[in-house]
Amino acid sequence: MAGGDGGTEPPAWGVVGKVTCAAWIRRSGGGANRLLVVYGRAGTASSPPILDLFTFDARACTLASEPLLRIAMGEDEDDAPRAIAVHPGGAEFVCATAKGCRQFKLVSEDFSINLIAMDSPPLQSVGPQRCLAFSTDSAKFATGGEDGHLRIFHWPSLRLLLDEPKAHKSFRDMDISLDSLFLVSTSTDGSARIWKIDEGVPLVNLTRSADEKIECCCFSRNGKKPFLFCTLVKGNDILTMVLDITNWKRIGYKRLLRKPISTISVSLDGKYLALGSHDGDCCVVDVQSMQVSHLIKKVHLGSPISSIEFCPIERIVLSTSHQWGAEITKLDVPSDWRVWQIWLLLLSFFLASAVAFYTFFKHTTLL
């Protein structure tokens, strides 16, 4: 196994801690290490907080039995990973801890992969963060703190584009739009704001009544008609609402999971929306019809799901909770047509037409 600072063998740690956060890493090119999973683990009496990097077989939906590499994050509990955001290019990621954020870079060396800790003072000094997000254009990175501080950095220079110490009371959730122009953020007090990233200013506060709390949020990803999805608590009613991002007005509501929601996520192609509940259930919704396509009961039994992320290349989700760690679930949803399947179907139609044409003229007498 490669180490984190030059490929040395890691020490023989004892029983490692539970998974506290996880993320997919899709690397450019092909090969066996194209799709990886990174786990952040808490420390134990015999092991420090660590990062594990695994290979993943998407077709078989199986994680490697042993990590490709493992590195220590530090010696005390404040070094434990809390959240991970992967750069869209797949060559680096940021890990949040109680002390701040740490940047790591994946480096391929011959037939192995090494994980290098980068020196990033602007990230390391931000303190505990609840939300991390990269923009789709790879040029922005945002952090939302437990203290309500919003920072948006230019990537990779880490020049501050927006620095708002009092964005919220404390961050609840955050996402960046597909066109990388807007950021949506929600607060633990139930409020939500839209930010114009390039101008570095708040654009609008989402409207809500006195008995409403906006909690989770994410933008649509299909690029055709952009929406914003938010979960809304109104008394004892739990709703998923859809907003038009051209005017930030509500389009409609839907009761989907019918229980308190702890996290939401959208697939990279924008076709599916996943919602995780406070008691460990998860449902996957077809965005076009807004109907539940797959319901996963008790995937994190009795524990709030802290994160859900769709696999970049298959209908699989990676979910985490503080009690049960990480779970990988293959979804029972209609399969997508691949390019080679479409060409094969067209070729079959062409051959069938050619055979029919030949048979017709072979048995036809021309006068």
Tab-separated table of C-alpha atoms in Angstrom:
chain	number	residue	atom	x	y	z
A	1	MET	CA	0.000	0.000	0.000
A	2	ALA	CA	1.190	3.497	-0.711
A	3	GLY	CA	1.575	6.013	2.015
A	4	GLY	CA	0.609	9.666	2.110
A	5	ASP	CA	4.044	11.210	1.866
A	6	GLY	CA	6.127	9.370	-0.640
A	7	GLY	CA	4.854	5.809	-0.861
A	8	THR	CA	6.109	4.415	2.483
A	9	GLU	CA	4.317	1.556	4.209
A	10	PRO	CA	1.851	2.735	6.890
A	11	PRO	CA	2.236	1.563	10.482
A	12	ALA	CA	0.380	-1.561	11.606
A	13	TRP	CA	-2.654	0.094	13.189
A	14	GLY	CA	-5.192	-1.848	15.221
A	15	VAL	CA	-8.957	-1.766	14.826
A	16	VAL	CA	-9.862	1.240	12.682
A	17	GLY	CA	-12.766	3.558	13.474
A	18	LYS	CA	-16.188	3.854	11.854
A	19	VAL	CA	-16.616	5.657	8.573
A	20	THR	CA	-17.591	9.272	9.253
A	21	CYS	CA	-17.752	10.488	5.644
A	22	ALA	CA	-17.242	9.096	2.143
A	23	ALA	CA	-17.155	10.112	-1.518
A	24	TRP	CA	-16.765	8.729	-5.040
A	25	ILE	CA	-13.670	9.618	-7.061
A	26	ARG	CA	-13.956	9.284	-10.833
A	27	ARG	CA	-10.526	9.548	-12.422
A	28	SER	CA	-9.892	10.388	-16.064
A	29	GLY	CA	-8.862	7.576	-18.394
A	30	GLY	CA	-9.587	3.885	-18.106
A	31	GLY	CA	-8.002	1.077	-16.162
A	32	ALA	CA	-8.779	-0.728	-12.940
A	33	ASN	CA	-8.449	2.405	-10.814
A	34	ARG	CA	-10.856	4.566	-12.789
A	35	LEU	CA	-13.487	4.554	-10.030
A	36	LEU	CA	-12.415	4.900	-6.404
A	37	VAL	CA	-14.105	5.412	-3.057
A	38	VAL	CA	-12.529	7.443	-0.255
A	39	TYR	CA	-13.567	6.796	3.353
A	40	GLY	CA	-12.855	9.097	6.285
A	41	ARG	CA	-12.639	7.221	9.589
A	42	ALA	CA	-12.715	8.331	13.216
A	43	GLY	CA	-9.907	7.357	15.566
A	44	THR	CA	-10.005	4.505	18.072
A	45	ALA	CA	-7.899	3.457	21.054
A	46	SER	CA	-5.558	1.621	18.671
A	47	SER	CA	-5.833	3.702	15.489
A	48	PRO	CA	-5.667	7.426	14.652
A	49	PRO	CA	-8.226	9.139	12.396
A	50	ILE	CA	-7.496	7.955	8.865
A	51	LEU	CA	-8.380	8.169	5.186
A	52	ASP	CA	-8.892	4.925	3.242
A	53	LEU	CA	-8.871	4.769	-0.549
A	54	PHE	CA	-10.555	1.765	-2.205
A	55	THR	CA	-11.021	0.574	-5.759
A	56	PHE	CA	-14.630	-0.116	-6.758
A	57	ASP	CA	-16.024	-2.512	-9.353
A	58	ALA	CA	-19.146	-0.690	-10.554
A	59	ARG	CA	-20.527	-3.558	-12.645
A	60	ALA	CA	-20.324	-6.030	-9.771
A	61	CYS	CA	-21.132	-3.313	-7.203
A	62	THR	CA	-18.281	-4.453	-4.966
A	63	LEU	CA	-15.722	-2.553	-2.941
A	64	ALA	CA	-12.191	-3.949	-2.699
A	65	SER	CA	-11.655	-5.974	0.490
A	66	GLU	CA	-8.488	-4.021	1.347
A	67	PRO	CA	-7.732	-0.317	0.873
A	68	LEU	CA	-5.493	0.725	-1.988
A	69	LEU	CA	-3.814	3.080	0.464
A	70	ARG	CA	-4.324	4.382	3.988
A	71	ILE	CA	-2.988	7.525	5.633
A	72	ALA	CA	-3.265	9.033	9.112
A	73	MET	CA	-4.972	12.398	9.470
A	74	GLY	CA	-3.385	13.192	12.831
A	75	GLU	CA	-3.275	12.022	16.422
A	76	ASP	CA	-6.298	13.512	18.212
A	77	GLU	CA	-10.062	13.374	17.694
A	78	ASP	CA	-10.181	16.853	16.136
A	79	ASP	CA	-8.265	15.432	13.154
A	80	ALA	CA	-11.121	13.052	12.293
A	81	PRO	CA	-12.620	13.602	8.804
A	82	ARG	CA	-16.085	15.174	8.852
A	83	ALA	CA	-16.846	15.755	5.165
A	84	ILE	CA	-15.179	15.198	1.797
A	85	ALA	CA	-15.590	17.141	-1.460
A	86	VAL	CA	-13.957	15.756	-4.610
A	87	HIS	CA	-12.781	18.025	-7.431
A	88	PRO	CA	-14.687	17.284	-10.696
A	89	GLY	CA	-11.404	16.341	-12.360
A	90	GLY	CA	-10.943	13.488	-9.872
A	91	ALA	CA	-7.290	14.302	-9.116
A	92	GLU	CA	-7.764	16.007	-5.747
A	93	PHE	CA	-10.197	16.421	-2.869
A	94	VAL	CA	-10.729	18.457	0.286
A	95	CYS	CA	-11.421	16.905	3.687
A	96	ALA	CA	-12.999	18.875	6.547
A	97	THR	CA	-12.012	18.335	10.188
A	98	ALA	CA	-12.781	20.149	13.436
A	99	LYS	CA	-9.607	22.203	12.886
A	100	GLY	CA	-10.212	23.233	9.282
A	101	CYS	CA	-9.891	21.763	5.787
A	102	ARG	CA	-7.060	19.743	4.269
A	103	GLN	CA	-6.315	19.343	0.584
A	104	PHE	CA	-5.113	16.047	-0.889
A	105	LYS	CA	-3.848	15.237	-4.369
A	106	LEU	CA	-3.926	11.841	-6.096
A	107	VAL	CA	-0.719	11.086	-7.959
A	108	SER	CA	-0.231	8.065	-10.221
A	109	GLU	CA	3.217	6.513	-10.055
A	110	ASP	CA	3.856	3.565	-12.391
A	111	PHE	CA	1.118	1.070	-11.403
A	112	SER	CA	0.326	2.594	-7.997
A	113	ILE	CA	-1.483	5.634	-6.626
A	114	ASN	CA	-0.105	7.948	-3.989
A	115	LEU	CA	-2.019	10.452	-1.871
A	116	ILE	CA	-0.174	13.691	-1.186
A	117	ALA	CA	-1.222	16.174	1.525
A	118	MET	CA	-0.961	19.703	0.104
A	119	ASP	CA	-0.010	22.834	2.023
A	120	SER	CA	-3.128	25.071	1.830
A	121	PRO	CA	-3.092	27.702	4.636
A	122	PRO	CA	-6.326	29.460	3.499
A	123	LEU	CA	-8.214	26.161	3.905
A	124	GLN	CA	-6.439	24.872	6.993
A	125	SER	CA	-7.373	27.944	9.048
A	126	VAL	CA	-11.135	28.065	8.412
A	127	GLY	CA	-12.199	26.033	11.466
A	128	PRO	CA	-15.007	23.435	11.541
A	129	GLN	CA	-17.072	23.358	8.340
A	130	ARG	CA	-20.477	21.770	7.799
A	131	CYS	CA	-20.659	22.069	4.011
A	132	LEU	CA	-18.129	21.720	1.190
A	133	ALA	CA	-18.798	22.041	-2.550
A	134	PHE	CA	-16.873	22.305	-5.816
A	135	SER	CA	-18.449	23.989	-8.819
A	136	THR	CA	-19.061	22.005	-12.004
A	137	ASP	CA	-16.645	24.223	-13.958
A	138	SER	CA	-13.915	23.217	-11.443
A	139	ALA	CA	-13.027	26.878	-10.830
A	140	LYS	CA	-14.735	27.492	-7.456
A	141	PHE	CA	-14.720	25.853	-4.053
A	142	ALA	CA	-17.125	26.843	-1.267
A	143	THR	CA	-17.202	26.170	2.472
A	144	GLY	CA	-20.061	26.745	4.915
A	145	GLY	CA	-19.056	26.849	8.572
A	146	GLU	CA	-20.665	25.834	11.822
A	147	ASP	CA	-20.278	29.517	12.747
A	148	GLY	CA	-22.311	30.602	9.685
A	149	HIS	CA	-19.266	31.853	7.762
A	150	LEU	CA	-19.450	31.457	3.960
A	151	ARG	CA	-16.269	31.423	1.902
A	152	ILE	CA	-16.022	30.928	-1.864
A	153	PHE	CA	-12.518	30.431	-3.236
A	154	HIS	CA	-11.199	30.538	-6.770
A	155	TRP	CA	-9.657	27.143	-7.532
A	156	PRO	CA	-6.791	26.336	-7.481
A	157	SER	CA	-5.397	29.761	-6.505
A	158	LEU	CA	-7.582	29.861	-3.320
A	159	ARG	CA	-8.192	33.570	-3.883
A	160	LEU	CA	-11.344	34.578	-2.014
A	161	LEU	CA	-14.270	35.444	-4.284
A	162	LEU	CA	-16.736	35.846	-1.421
A	163	ASP	CA	-16.108	36.125	2.312
A	164	GLU	CA	-19.256	36.547	4.421
A	165	PRO	CA	-18.792	35.900	8.177
A	166	LYS	CA	-22.508	36.282	8.914
A	167	ALA	CA	-24.097	34.418	6.030
A	168	HIS	CA	-26.180	32.302	8.456
A	169	LYS	CA	-26.593	31.490	12.113
A	170	SER	CA	-25.037	28.102	11.276
A	171	PHE	CA	-24.925	26.241	7.955
A	172	ARG	CA	-27.370	23.395	7.323
A	173	ASP	CA	-26.804	22.623	3.625
A	174	MET	CA	-25.275	24.096	0.460
A	175	ASP	CA	-24.984	23.465	-3.293
A	176	ILE	CA	-23.677	25.155	-6.460
A	177	SER	CA	-25.731	25.338	-9.661
A	178	LEU	CA	-24.813	23.381	-12.802
A	179	ASP	CA	-23.727	26.568	-14.618
A	180	SER	CA	-21.542	27.499	-11.598
A	181	LEU	CA	-23.211	30.912	-11.326
A	182	PHE	CA	-25.267	30.491	-8.143
A	183	LEU	CA	-24.845	29.044	-4.689
A	184	VAL	CA	-27.783	28.097	-2.472
A	185	SER	CA	-27.339	27.809	1.286
A	186	THR	CA	-29.669	26.941	4.147
A	187	SER	CA	-29.375	27.683	7.843
A	188	THR	CA	-30.199	25.735	10.990
A	189	ASP	CA	-32.827	28.410	11.701
A	190	GLY	CA	-34.782	27.452	8.545
A	191	SER	CA	-33.791	30.322	6.278
A	192	ALA	CA	-32.265	30.009	2.793
A	193	ARG	CA	-30.280	32.376	0.570
A	194	ILE	CA	-29.115	32.517	-3.031
A	195	TRP	CA	-25.671	33.952	-3.791
A	196	LYS	CA	-24.272	35.273	-7.097
A	197	ILE	CA	-20.806	33.728	-7.095
A	198	ASP	CA	-18.961	35.874	-9.666
A	199	GLU	CA	-20.212	39.088	-8.114
A	200	GLY	CA	-19.601	37.852	-4.583
A	201	VAL	CA	-22.941	39.098	-3.249
A	202	PRO	CA	-26.213	37.680	-1.878
A	203	LEU	CA	-28.881	37.713	-4.577
A	204	VAL	CA	-32.122	36.847	-2.764
A	205	ASN	CA	-33.540	35.309	0.402
A	206	LEU	CA	-35.979	32.504	-0.415
A	207	THR	CA	-39.438	33.393	0.838
A	208	ARG	CA	-41.065	31.346	3.593
A	209	SER	CA	-43.890	31.787	6.073
A	210	ALA	CA	-43.403	31.950	9.837
A	211	ASP	CA	-44.217	28.242	10.289
A	212	GLU	CA	-41.911	27.017	7.485
A	213	LYS	CA	-38.306	25.820	7.663
A	214	ILE	CA	-36.205	25.245	4.531
A	215	GLU	CA	-33.648	22.552	5.329
A	216	CYS	CA	-31.901	20.574	2.559
A	217	CYS	CA	-31.152	21.940	-0.904
A	218	CYS	CA	-29.651	20.949	-4.260
A	219	PHE	CA	-29.807	22.118	-7.861
A	220	SER	CA	-31.003	19.995	-10.793
A	221	ARG	CA	-28.314	18.597	-13.105
A	222	ASN	CA	-29.862	17.788	-16.477
A	223	GLY	CA	-29.102	21.196	-18.014
A	224	LYS	CA	-32.410	21.440	-19.887
A	225	LYS	CA	-34.675	23.287	-17.483
A	226	PRO	CA	-32.847	24.275	-14.288
A	227	PHE	CA	-34.605	23.812	-10.958
A	228	LEU	CA	-33.782	24.086	-7.299
A	229	PHE	CA	-34.977	21.327	-4.964
A	230	CYS	CA	-35.482	22.094	-1.271
A	231	THR	CA	-37.012	20.167	1.602
A	232	LEU	CA	-39.629	22.118	3.510
A	233	VAL	CA	-40.934	21.497	7.021
A	234	LYS	CA	-44.341	23.083	7.571
A	235	GLY	CA	-45.713	22.101	10.969
A	236	ASN	CA	-45.821	18.288	10.894
A	237	ASP	CA	-45.808	18.194	7.101
A	238	ILE	CA	-42.609	17.209	5.241
A	239	LEU	CA	-42.500	18.399	1.632
A	240	THR	CA	-40.058	18.529	-1.260
A	241	MET	CA	-40.520	21.768	-3.151
A	242	VAL	CA	-39.267	22.783	-6.588
A	243	LEU	CA	-38.257	26.345	-7.485
A	244	ASP	CA	-37.624	27.995	-10.858
A	245	ILE	CA	-34.111	29.476	-10.747
A	246	THR	CA	-34.980	32.191	-13.288
A	247	ASN	CA	-37.098	33.977	-10.687
A	248	TRP	CA	-36.658	31.831	-7.520
A	249	LYS	CA	-40.416	31.287	-7.314
A	250	ARG	CA	-41.980	28.044	-6.088
A	251	ILE	CA	-43.313	25.786	-8.824
A	252	GLY	CA	-44.814	23.031	-6.727
A	253	TYR	CA	-44.585	20.585	-3.817
A	254	LYS	CA	-44.490	16.829	-3.398
A	255	ARG	CA	-44.754	14.488	-0.386
A	256	LEU	CA	-42.102	11.901	-1.182
A	257	LEU	CA	-40.476	10.286	1.838
A	258	ARG	CA	-43.229	11.423	4.258
A	259	LYS	CA	-40.820	11.660	7.205
A	260	PRO	CA	-38.129	14.121	8.381
A	261	ILE	CA	-35.398	14.382	5.751
A	262	SER	CA	-31.725	14.664	6.693
A	263	THR	CA	-30.046	14.959	3.271
A	264	ILE	CA	-30.775	15.117	-0.471
A	265	SER	CA	-28.698	14.623	-3.607
A	266	VAL	CA	-29.098	14.592	-7.402
A	267	SER	CA	-27.480	12.161	-9.846
A	268	LEU	CA	-24.876	13.639	-12.198
A	269	ASP	CA	-27.189	13.250	-15.214
A	270	GLY	CA	-30.042	14.893	-13.309
A	271	LYS	CA	-32.484	12.004	-13.765
A	272	TYR	CA	-32.803	10.966	-10.128
A	273	LEU	CA	-33.174	12.681	-6.763
A	274	ALA	CA	-32.248	10.852	-3.552
A	275	LEU	CA	-33.615	11.690	-0.095
A	276	GLY	CA	-32.325	10.272	3.190
A	277	SER	CA	-34.361	10.313	6.392
A	278	HIS	CA	-33.560	10.861	10.059
A	279	ASP	CA	-34.442	7.229	10.838
A	280	GLY	CA	-32.204	5.673	8.172
A	281	ASP	CA	-34.545	5.206	5.185
A	282	CYS	CA	-33.721	6.380	1.662
A	283	CYS	CA	-35.837	6.898	-1.439
A	284	VAL	CA	-34.806	7.612	-5.026
A	285	VAL	CA	-37.163	9.717	-7.135
A	286	ASP	CA	-37.516	9.971	-10.906
A	287	VAL	CA	-37.138	13.720	-11.464
A	288	GLN	CA	-39.248	13.822	-14.640
A	289	SER	CA	-42.298	12.234	-13.018
A	290	MET	CA	-41.450	13.114	-9.386
A	291	GLN	CA	-42.455	9.575	-8.412
A	292	VAL	CA	-40.505	7.267	-6.092
A	293	SER	CA	-38.569	4.713	-8.181
A	294	HIS	CA	-36.731	2.913	-5.382
A	295	LEU	CA	-37.340	2.823	-1.627
A	296	ILE	CA	-34.577	1.502	0.639
A	297	LYS	CA	-35.883	0.726	4.116
A	298	LYS	CA	-33.590	0.802	7.164
A	299	VAL	CA	-30.373	1.165	5.170
A	300	HIS	CA	-29.027	3.006	8.249
A	301	LEU	CA	-31.369	1.583	10.885
A	302	GLY	CA	-32.542	4.267	13.309
A	303	SER	CA	-29.720	6.683	12.446
A	304	PRO	CA	-29.941	9.929	10.419
A	305	ILE	CA	-28.366	9.586	6.988
A	306	SER	CA	-25.686	12.264	6.874
A	307	SER	CA	-24.843	12.048	3.165
A	308	ILE	CA	-25.959	10.384	-0.084
A	309	GLU	CA	-23.987	10.465	-3.327
A	310	PHE	CA	-24.774	8.837	-6.668
A	311	CYS	CA	-22.086	6.789	-8.387
A	312	PRO	CA	-20.763	8.723	-11.413
A	313	ILE	CA	-21.160	5.810	-13.865
A	314	GLU	CA	-23.800	3.398	-12.510
A	315	ARG	CA	-27.145	3.491	-10.676
A	316	ILE	CA	-25.554	2.989	-7.272
A	317	VAL	CA	-25.617	5.229	-4.197
A	318	LEU	CA	-23.073	5.690	-1.420
A	319	SER	CA	-24.628	6.738	1.894
A	320	THR	CA	-23.214	7.404	5.356
A	321	SER	CA	-24.429	7.776	8.935
A	322	HIS	CA	-22.544	8.350	12.175
A	323	GLN	CA	-23.852	5.131	13.740
A	324	TRP	CA	-23.492	2.658	10.860
A	325	GLY	CA	-20.741	4.170	8.726
A	326	ALA	CA	-20.957	3.714	4.935
A	327	GLU	CA	-23.367	1.647	2.837
A	328	ILE	CA	-23.279	1.044	-0.925
A	329	THR	CA	-26.633	0.211	-2.535
A	330	LYS	CA	-27.425	-0.822	-6.113
A	331	LEU	CA	-30.635	0.844	-7.230
A	332	ASP	CA	-33.570	-1.002	-8.751
A	333	VAL	CA	-34.345	1.569	-11.445
A	334	PRO	CA	-34.584	1.274	-15.249
A	335	SER	CA	-31.188	0.882	-16.896
A	336	ASP	CA	-29.924	3.607	-19.184
A	337	TRP	CA	-29.196	2.947	-22.824
A	338	ARG	CA	-25.468	3.039	-23.518
A	339	VAL	CA	-24.039	4.378	-26.797
A	340	TRP	CA	-22.883	0.957	-27.982
A	341	GLN	CA	-26.340	-0.494	-27.262
A	342	ILE	CA	-28.015	2.203	-29.373
A	343	TRP	CA	-25.636	1.531	-32.279
A	344	LEU	CA	-26.213	-2.212	-31.936
A	345	LEU	CA	-29.983	-1.680	-32.087
A	346	LEU	CA	-29.666	0.519	-35.196
A	347	LEU	CA	-27.406	-2.067	-36.822
A	348	SER	CA	-29.973	-4.795	-36.050
A	349	PHE	CA	-32.732	-2.721	-37.683
A	350	PHE	CA	-30.521	-2.157	-40.739
A	351	LEU	CA	-29.691	-5.852	-41.105
A	352	ALA	CA	-33.322	-6.875	-40.595
A	353	SER	CA	-34.401	-4.380	-43.283
A	354	ALA	CA	-31.720	-5.673	-45.665
A	355	VAL	CA	-32.825	-9.309	-45.164
A	356	ALA	CA	-36.497	-8.388	-45.672
A	357	PHE	CA	-35.621	-6.409	-48.811
A	358	TYR	CA	-33.580	-9.308	-50.221
A	359	THR	CA	-36.272	-11.900	-49.400
A	360	PHE	CA	-39.000	-9.777	-50.964
A	361	PHE	CA	-37.197	-9.353	-54.301
A	362	LYS	CA	-35.964	-12.933	-54.374
A	363	HIS	CA	-39.557	-14.217	-54.353
A	364	THR	CA	-41.002	-11.495	-56.589
A	365	THR	CA	-41.382	-12.064	-60.350
A	366	LEU	CA	-40.673	-8.942	-62.330
A	367	LEU	CA	-42.736	-8.514	-65.502
